[in-house]
Short mmCIF file of N, CA and C in Angstrom, two decimals:
data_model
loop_
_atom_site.label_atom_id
_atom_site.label_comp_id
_atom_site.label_asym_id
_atom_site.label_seq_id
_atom_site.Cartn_x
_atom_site.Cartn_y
_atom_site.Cartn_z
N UNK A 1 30.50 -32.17 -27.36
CA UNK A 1 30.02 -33.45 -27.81
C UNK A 1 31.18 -34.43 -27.77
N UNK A 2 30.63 -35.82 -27.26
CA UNK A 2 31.84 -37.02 -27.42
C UNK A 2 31.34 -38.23 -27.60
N UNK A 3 32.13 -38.44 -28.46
CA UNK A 3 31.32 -39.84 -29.18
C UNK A 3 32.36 -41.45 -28.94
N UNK A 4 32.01 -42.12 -28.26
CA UNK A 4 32.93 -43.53 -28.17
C UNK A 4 32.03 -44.60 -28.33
N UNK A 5 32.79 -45.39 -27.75
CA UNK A 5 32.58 -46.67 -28.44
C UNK A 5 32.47 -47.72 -27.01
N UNK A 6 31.00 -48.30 -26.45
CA UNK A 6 30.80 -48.75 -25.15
C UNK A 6 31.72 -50.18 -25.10
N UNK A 7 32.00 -50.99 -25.78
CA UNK A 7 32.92 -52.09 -25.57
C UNK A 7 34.66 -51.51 -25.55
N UNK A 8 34.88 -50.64 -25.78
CA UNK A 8 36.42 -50.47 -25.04
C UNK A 8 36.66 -49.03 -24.68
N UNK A 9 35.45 -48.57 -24.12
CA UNK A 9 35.39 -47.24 -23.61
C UNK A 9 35.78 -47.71 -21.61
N UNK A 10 36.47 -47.05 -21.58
CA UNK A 10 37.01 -47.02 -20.08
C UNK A 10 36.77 -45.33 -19.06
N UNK A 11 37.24 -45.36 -18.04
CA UNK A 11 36.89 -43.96 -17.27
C UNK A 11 38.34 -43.47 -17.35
N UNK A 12 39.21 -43.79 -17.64
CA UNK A 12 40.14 -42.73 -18.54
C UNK A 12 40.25 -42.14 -19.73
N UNK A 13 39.30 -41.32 -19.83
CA UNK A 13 38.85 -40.90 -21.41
C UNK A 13 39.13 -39.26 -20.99
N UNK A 14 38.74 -38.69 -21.97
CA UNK A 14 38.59 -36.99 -22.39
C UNK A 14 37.38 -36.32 -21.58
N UNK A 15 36.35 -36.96 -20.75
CA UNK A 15 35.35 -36.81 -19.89
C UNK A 15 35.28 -36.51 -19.04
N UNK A 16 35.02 -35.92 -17.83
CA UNK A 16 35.04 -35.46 -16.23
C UNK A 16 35.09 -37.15 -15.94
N UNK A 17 35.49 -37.61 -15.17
CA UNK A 17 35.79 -38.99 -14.36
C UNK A 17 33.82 -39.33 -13.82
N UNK A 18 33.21 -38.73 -13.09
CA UNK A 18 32.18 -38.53 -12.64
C UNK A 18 31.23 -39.23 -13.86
N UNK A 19 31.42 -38.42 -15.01
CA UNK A 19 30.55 -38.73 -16.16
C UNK A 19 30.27 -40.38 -16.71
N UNK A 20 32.17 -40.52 -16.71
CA UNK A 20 32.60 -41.29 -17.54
C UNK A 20 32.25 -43.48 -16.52
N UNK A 21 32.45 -42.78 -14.82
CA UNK A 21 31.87 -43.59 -14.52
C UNK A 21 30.47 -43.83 -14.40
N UNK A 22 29.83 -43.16 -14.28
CA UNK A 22 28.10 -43.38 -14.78
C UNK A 22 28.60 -44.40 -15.96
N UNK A 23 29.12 -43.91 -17.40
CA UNK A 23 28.89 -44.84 -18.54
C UNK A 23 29.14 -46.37 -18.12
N UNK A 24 30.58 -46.21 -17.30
CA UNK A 24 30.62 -47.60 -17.18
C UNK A 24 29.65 -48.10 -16.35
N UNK A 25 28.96 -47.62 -15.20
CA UNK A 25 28.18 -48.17 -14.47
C UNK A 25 26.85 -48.67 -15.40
N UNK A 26 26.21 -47.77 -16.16
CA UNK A 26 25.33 -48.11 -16.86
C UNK A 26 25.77 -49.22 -18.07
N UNK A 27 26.95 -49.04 -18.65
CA UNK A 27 27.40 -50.19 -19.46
C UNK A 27 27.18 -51.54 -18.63
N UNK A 28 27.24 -51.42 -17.42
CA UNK A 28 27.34 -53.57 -16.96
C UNK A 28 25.97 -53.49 -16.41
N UNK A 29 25.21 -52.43 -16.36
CA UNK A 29 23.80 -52.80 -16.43
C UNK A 29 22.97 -52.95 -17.36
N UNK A 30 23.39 -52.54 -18.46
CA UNK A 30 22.68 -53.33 -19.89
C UNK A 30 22.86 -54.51 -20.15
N UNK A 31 24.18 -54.62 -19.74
CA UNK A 31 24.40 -56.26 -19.95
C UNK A 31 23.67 -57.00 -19.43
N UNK A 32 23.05 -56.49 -18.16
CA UNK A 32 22.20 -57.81 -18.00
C UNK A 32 20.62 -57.14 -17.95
N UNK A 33 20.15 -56.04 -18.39
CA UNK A 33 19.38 -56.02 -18.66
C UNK A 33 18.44 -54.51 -19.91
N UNK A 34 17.62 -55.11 -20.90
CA UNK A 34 17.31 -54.02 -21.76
C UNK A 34 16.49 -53.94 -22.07
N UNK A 35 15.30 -54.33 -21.68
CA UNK A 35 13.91 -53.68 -21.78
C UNK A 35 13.77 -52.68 -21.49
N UNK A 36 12.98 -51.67 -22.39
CA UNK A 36 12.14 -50.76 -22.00
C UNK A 36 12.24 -50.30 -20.84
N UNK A 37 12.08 -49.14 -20.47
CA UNK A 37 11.83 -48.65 -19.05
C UNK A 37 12.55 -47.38 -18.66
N UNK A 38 12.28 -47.34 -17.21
CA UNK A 38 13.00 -46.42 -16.85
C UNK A 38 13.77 -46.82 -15.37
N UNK A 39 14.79 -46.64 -15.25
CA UNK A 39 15.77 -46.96 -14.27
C UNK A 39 16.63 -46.01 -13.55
N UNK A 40 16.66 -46.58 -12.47
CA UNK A 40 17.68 -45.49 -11.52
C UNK A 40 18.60 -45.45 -10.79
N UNK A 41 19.59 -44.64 -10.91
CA UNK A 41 21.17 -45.18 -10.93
C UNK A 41 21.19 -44.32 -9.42
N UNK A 42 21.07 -43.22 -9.52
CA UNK A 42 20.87 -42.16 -8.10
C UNK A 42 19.91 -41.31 -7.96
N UNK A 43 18.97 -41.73 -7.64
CA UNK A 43 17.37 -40.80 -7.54
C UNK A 43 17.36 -39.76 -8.83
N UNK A 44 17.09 -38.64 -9.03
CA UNK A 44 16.81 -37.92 -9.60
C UNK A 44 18.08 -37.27 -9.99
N UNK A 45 19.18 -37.47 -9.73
CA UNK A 45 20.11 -36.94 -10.21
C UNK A 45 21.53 -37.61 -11.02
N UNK A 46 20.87 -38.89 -11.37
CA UNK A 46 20.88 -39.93 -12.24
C UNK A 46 19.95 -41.32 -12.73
N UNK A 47 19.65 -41.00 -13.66
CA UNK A 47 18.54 -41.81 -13.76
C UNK A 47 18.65 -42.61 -15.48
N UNK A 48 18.22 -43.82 -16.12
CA UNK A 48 18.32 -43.86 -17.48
C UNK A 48 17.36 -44.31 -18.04
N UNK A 49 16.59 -44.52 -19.47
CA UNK A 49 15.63 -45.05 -19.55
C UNK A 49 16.07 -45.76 -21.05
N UNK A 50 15.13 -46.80 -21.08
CA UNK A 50 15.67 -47.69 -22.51
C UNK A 50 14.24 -47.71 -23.35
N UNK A 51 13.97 -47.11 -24.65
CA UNK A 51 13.36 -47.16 -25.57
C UNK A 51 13.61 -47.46 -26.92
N UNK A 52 12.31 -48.14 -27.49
CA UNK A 52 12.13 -48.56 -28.96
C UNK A 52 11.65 -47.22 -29.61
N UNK A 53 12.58 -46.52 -30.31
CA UNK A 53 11.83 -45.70 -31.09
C UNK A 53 12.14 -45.43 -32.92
N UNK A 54 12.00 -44.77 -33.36
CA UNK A 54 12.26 -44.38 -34.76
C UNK A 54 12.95 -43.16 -35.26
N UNK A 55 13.77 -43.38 -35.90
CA UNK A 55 14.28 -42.57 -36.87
C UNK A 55 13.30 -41.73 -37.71
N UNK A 56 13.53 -40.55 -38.25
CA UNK A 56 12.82 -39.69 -39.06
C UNK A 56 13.81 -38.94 -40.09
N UNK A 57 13.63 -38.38 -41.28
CA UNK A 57 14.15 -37.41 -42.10
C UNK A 57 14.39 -36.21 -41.31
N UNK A 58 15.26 -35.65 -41.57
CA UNK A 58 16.10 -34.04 -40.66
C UNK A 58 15.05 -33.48 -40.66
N UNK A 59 14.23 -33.09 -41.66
CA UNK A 59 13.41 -32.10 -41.72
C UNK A 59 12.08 -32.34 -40.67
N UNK A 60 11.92 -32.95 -40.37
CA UNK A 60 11.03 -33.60 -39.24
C UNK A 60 11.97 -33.52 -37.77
N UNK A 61 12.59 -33.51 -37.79
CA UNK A 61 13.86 -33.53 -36.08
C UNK A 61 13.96 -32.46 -35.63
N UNK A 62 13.66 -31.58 -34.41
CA UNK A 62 13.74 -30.38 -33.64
C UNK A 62 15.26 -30.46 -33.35
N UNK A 63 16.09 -29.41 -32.95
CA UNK A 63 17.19 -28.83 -32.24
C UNK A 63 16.44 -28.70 -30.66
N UNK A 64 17.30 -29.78 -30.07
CA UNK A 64 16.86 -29.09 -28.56
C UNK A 64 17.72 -29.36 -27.56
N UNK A 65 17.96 -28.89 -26.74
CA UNK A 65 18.88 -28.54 -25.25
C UNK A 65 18.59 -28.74 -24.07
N UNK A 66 19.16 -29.25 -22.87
CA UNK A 66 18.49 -29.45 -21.98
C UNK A 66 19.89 -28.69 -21.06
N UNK A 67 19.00 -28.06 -19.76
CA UNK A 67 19.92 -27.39 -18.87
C UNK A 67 20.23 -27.48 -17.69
N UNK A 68 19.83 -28.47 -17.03
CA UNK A 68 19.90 -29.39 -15.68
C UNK A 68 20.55 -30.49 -16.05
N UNK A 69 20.28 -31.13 -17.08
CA UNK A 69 21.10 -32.81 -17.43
C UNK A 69 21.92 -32.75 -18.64
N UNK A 70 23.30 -33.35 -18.59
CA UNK A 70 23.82 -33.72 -19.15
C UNK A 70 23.38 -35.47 -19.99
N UNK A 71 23.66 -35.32 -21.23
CA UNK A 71 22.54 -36.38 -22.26
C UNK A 71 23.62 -37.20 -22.69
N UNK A 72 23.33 -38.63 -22.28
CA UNK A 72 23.69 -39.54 -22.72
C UNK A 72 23.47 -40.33 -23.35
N UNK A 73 23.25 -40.82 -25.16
CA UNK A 73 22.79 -41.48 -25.59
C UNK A 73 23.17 -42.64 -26.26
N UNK A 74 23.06 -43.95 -26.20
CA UNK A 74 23.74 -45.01 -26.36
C UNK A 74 22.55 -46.16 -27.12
N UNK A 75 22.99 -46.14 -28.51
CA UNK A 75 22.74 -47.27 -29.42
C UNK A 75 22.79 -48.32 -29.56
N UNK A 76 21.38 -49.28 -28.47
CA UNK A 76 21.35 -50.40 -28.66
C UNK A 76 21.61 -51.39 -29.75
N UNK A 77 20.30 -51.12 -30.47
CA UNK A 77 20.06 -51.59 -31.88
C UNK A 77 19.79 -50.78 -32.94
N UNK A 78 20.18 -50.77 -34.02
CA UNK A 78 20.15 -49.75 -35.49
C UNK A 78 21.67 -48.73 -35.32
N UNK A 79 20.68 -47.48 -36.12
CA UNK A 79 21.82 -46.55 -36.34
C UNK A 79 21.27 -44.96 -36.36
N UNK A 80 21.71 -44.15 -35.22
CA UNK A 80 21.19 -42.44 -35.56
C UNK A 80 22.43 -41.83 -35.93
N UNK A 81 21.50 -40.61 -36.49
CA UNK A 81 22.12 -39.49 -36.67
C UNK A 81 21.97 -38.57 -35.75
N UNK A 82 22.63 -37.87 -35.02
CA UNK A 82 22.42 -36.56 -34.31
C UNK A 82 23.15 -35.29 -35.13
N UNK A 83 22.45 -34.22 -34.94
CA UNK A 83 22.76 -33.10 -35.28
C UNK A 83 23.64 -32.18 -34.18
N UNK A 84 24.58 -31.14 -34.10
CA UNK A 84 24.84 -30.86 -32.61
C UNK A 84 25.63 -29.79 -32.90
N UNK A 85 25.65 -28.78 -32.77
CA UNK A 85 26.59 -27.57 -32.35
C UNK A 85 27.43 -27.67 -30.96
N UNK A 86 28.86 -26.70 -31.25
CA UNK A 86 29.42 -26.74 -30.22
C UNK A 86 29.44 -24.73 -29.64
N UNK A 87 28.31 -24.45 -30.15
CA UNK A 87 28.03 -23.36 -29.63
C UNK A 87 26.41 -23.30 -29.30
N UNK A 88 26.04 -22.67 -27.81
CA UNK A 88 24.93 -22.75 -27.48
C UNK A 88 23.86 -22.09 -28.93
N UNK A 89 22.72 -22.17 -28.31
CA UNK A 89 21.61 -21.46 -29.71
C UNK A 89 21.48 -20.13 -29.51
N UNK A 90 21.47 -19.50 -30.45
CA UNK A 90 21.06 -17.77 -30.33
C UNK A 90 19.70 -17.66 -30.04
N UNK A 91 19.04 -18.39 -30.00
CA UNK A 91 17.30 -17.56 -29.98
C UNK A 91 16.93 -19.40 -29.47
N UNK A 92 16.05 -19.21 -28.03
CA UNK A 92 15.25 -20.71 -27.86
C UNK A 92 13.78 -20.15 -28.51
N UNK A 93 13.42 -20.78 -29.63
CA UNK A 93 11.56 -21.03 -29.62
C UNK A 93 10.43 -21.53 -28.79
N UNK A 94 11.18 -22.84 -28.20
CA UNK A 94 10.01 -23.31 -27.60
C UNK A 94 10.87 -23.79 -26.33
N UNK A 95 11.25 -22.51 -25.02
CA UNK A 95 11.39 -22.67 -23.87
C UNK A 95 10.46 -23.70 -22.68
N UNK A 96 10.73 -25.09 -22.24
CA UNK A 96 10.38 -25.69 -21.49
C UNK A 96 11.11 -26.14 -20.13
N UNK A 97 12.60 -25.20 -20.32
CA UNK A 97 13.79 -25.44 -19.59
C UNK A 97 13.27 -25.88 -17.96
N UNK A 98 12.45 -24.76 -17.41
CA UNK A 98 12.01 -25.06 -15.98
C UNK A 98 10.59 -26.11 -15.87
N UNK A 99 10.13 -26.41 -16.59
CA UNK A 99 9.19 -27.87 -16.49
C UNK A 99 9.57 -28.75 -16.44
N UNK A 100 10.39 -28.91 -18.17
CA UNK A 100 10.78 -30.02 -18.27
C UNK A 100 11.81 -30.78 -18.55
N UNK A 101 13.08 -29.39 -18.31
CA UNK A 101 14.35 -29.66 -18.72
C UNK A 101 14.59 -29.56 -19.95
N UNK A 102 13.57 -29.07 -21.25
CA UNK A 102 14.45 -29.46 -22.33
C UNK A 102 13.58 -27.95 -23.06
N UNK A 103 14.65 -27.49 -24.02
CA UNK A 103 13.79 -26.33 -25.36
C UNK A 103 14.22 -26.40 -26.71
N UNK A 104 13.54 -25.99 -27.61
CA UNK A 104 13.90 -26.26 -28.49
C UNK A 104 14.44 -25.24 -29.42
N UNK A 105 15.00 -25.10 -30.43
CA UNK A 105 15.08 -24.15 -31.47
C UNK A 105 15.77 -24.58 -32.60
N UNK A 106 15.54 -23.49 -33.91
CA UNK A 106 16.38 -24.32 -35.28
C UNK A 106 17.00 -22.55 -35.70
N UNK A 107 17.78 -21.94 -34.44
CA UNK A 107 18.50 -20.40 -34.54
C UNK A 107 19.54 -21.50 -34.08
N UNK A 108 20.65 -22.01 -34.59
CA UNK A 108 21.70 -23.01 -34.45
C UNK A 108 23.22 -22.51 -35.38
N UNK A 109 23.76 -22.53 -34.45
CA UNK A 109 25.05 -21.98 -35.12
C UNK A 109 25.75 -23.14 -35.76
N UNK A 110 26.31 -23.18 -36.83
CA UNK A 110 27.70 -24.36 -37.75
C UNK A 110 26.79 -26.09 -36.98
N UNK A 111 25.94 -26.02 -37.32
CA UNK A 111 25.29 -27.89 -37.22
C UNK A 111 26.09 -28.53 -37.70
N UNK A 112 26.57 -29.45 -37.14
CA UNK A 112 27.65 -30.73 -37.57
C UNK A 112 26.53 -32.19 -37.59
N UNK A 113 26.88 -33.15 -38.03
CA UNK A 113 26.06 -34.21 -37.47
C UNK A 113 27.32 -35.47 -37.65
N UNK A 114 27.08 -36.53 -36.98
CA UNK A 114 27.28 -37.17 -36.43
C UNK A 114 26.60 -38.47 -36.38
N UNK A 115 27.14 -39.78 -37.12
CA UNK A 115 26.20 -41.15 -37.00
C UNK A 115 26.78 -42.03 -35.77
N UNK A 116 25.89 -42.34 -35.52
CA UNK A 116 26.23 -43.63 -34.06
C UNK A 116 25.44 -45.05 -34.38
N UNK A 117 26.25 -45.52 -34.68
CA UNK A 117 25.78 -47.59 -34.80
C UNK A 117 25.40 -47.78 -33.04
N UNK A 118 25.05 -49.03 -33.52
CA UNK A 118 25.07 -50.06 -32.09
C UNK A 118 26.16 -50.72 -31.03
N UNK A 119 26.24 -49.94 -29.89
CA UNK A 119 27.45 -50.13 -28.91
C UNK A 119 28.26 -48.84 -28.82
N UNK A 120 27.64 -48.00 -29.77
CA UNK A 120 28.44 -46.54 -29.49
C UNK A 120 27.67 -45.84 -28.98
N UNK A 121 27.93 -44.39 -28.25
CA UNK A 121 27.46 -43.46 -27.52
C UNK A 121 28.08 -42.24 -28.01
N UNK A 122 27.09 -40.88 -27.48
CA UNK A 122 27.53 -39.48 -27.78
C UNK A 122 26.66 -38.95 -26.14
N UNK A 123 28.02 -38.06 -25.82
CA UNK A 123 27.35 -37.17 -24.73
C UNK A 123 27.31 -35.40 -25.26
N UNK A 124 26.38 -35.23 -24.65
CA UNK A 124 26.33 -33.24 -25.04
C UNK A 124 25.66 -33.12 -23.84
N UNK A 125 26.52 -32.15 -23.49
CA UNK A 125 26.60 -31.57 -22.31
C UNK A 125 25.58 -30.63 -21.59
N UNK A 126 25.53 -29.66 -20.55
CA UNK A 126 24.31 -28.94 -20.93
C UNK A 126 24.22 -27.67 -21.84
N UNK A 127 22.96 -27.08 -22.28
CA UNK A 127 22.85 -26.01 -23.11
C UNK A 127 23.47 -26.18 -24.20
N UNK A 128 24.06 -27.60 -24.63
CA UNK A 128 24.43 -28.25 -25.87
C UNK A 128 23.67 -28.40 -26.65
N UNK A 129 23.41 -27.63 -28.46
CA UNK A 129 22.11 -27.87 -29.17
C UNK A 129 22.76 -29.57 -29.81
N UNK A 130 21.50 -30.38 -29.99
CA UNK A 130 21.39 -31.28 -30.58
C UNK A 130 20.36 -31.74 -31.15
N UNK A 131 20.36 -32.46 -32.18
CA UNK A 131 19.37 -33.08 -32.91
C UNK A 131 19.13 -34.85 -32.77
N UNK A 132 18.55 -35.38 -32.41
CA UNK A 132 18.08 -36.61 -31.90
C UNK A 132 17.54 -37.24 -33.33
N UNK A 133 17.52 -38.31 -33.20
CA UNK A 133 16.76 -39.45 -33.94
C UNK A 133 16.69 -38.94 -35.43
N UNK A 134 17.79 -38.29 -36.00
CA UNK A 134 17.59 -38.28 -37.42
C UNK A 134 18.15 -39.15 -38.27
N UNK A 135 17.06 -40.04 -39.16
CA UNK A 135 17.76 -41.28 -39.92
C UNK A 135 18.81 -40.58 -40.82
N UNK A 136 20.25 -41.71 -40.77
CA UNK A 136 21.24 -41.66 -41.86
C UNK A 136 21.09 -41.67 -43.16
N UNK A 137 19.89 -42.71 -43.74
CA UNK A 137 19.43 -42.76 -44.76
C UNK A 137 17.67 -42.68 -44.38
N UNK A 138 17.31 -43.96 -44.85
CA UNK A 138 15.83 -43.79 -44.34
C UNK A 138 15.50 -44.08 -43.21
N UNK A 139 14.25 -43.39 -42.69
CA UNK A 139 13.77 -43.36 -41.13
C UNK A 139 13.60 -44.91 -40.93
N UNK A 140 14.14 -45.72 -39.63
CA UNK A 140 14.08 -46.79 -39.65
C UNK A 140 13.91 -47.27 -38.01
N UNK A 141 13.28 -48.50 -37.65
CA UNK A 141 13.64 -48.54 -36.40
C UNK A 141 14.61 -48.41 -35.46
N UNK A 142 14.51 -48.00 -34.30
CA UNK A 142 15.74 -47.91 -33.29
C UNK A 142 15.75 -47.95 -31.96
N UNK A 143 16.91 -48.91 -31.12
CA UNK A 143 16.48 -48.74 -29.70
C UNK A 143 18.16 -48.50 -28.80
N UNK A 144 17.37 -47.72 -27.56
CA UNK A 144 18.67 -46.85 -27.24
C UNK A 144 18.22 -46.59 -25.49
N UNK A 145 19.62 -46.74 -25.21
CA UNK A 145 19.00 -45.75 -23.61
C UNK A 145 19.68 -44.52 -23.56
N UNK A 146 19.07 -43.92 -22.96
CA UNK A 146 19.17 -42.57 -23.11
C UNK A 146 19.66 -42.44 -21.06
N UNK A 147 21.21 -41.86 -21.01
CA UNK A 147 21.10 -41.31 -19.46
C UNK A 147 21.26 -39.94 -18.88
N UNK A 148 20.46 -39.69 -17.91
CA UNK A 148 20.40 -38.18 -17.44
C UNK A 148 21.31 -38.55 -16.58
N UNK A 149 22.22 -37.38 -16.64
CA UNK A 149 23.17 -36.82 -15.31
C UNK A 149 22.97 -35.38 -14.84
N UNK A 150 22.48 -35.34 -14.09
CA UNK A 150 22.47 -33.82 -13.53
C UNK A 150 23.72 -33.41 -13.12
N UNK A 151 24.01 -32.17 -13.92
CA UNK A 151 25.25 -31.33 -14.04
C UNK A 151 25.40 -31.05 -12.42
N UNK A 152 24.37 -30.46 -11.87
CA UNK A 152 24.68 -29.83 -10.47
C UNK A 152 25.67 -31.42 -9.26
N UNK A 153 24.91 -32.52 -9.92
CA UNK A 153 25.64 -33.49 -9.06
C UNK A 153 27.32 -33.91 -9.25
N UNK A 154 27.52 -33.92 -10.93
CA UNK A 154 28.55 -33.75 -10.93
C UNK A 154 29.81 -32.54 -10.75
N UNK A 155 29.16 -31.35 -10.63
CA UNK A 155 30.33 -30.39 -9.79
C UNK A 155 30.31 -30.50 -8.35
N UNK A 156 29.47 -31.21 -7.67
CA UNK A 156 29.78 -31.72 -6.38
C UNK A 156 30.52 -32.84 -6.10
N UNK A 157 31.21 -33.59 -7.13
CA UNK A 157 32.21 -34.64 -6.49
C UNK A 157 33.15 -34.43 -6.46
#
């Protein structure tokens, strides 16, 4: 997991170079644009999408992993919490890995969590457990783009 900060985050960071320019590439495309949607940086093996969604109480938030894309999530407006181990999960419950890229489970080793305001970002990598959209305090609105990088593209550069 890595958590910065999109106004003085640069591609000399602690990141594979590959990764870190996606952020910036996607950073000067918010700037000029943030509606809703879904967008595409390199066909299917980078792609980002920008949504309005909501915060919820932990106890409502799944643990889940994805194993083709590396997850990029970046805080338009409001504030999340993510949940996230730096050890894969012992047991998946609800395997969707080959549909739909993502599974879930709450067999999670040492959960840390982690708040992100607006203009910051967290990446987790693949087979990284994390917890998404859990409010800091109360469940509240929130909007964010979220970017897929497919792992397989970045060990090819």
């Amino acid at each position: 997991m890595y958590k910065g900060e999109l106004s003085s985050f640069e591609s000399s960071c602690d990141l594979p170079e590959a990764v870190a320019n996606i952020i910036c590439d996607v950073r000067t495309r918010l700037n000029q644009q943030q509606e809703p949607g879904h967008y595409s940086v390199d066909g299917d093996d980078v792609f980002y999408f920008i949504v309005n969604d909501h915060t919820q109480l932990l106890a409502e938030r799944k643990s889940e992993c994805h194993k083709k894309y590396i997850d990029v999530q970046i805080v338009l407006d409001g504030e999340e919490s993510f949940g996230y181990s730096l050890q894969p999960f012992n047991s998946l419950a609800e395997d969707y890995l080959q549909e739909k890229d993502l599974a879930f489970s709450e067999d999670i080793v040492d959960e840390k969590f982690v708040t992100v305001s607006a203009g910051e970002f967290v990446v987790f990598d693949t087979m990284q457990p994390h917890r998404p959209l859990v409010a800091p305090d109360q469940p509240a609105p929130i909007k964010k783009a979220v970017i897929k990088i497919a792992a397989a593209s970045i060990k090819s550069h």
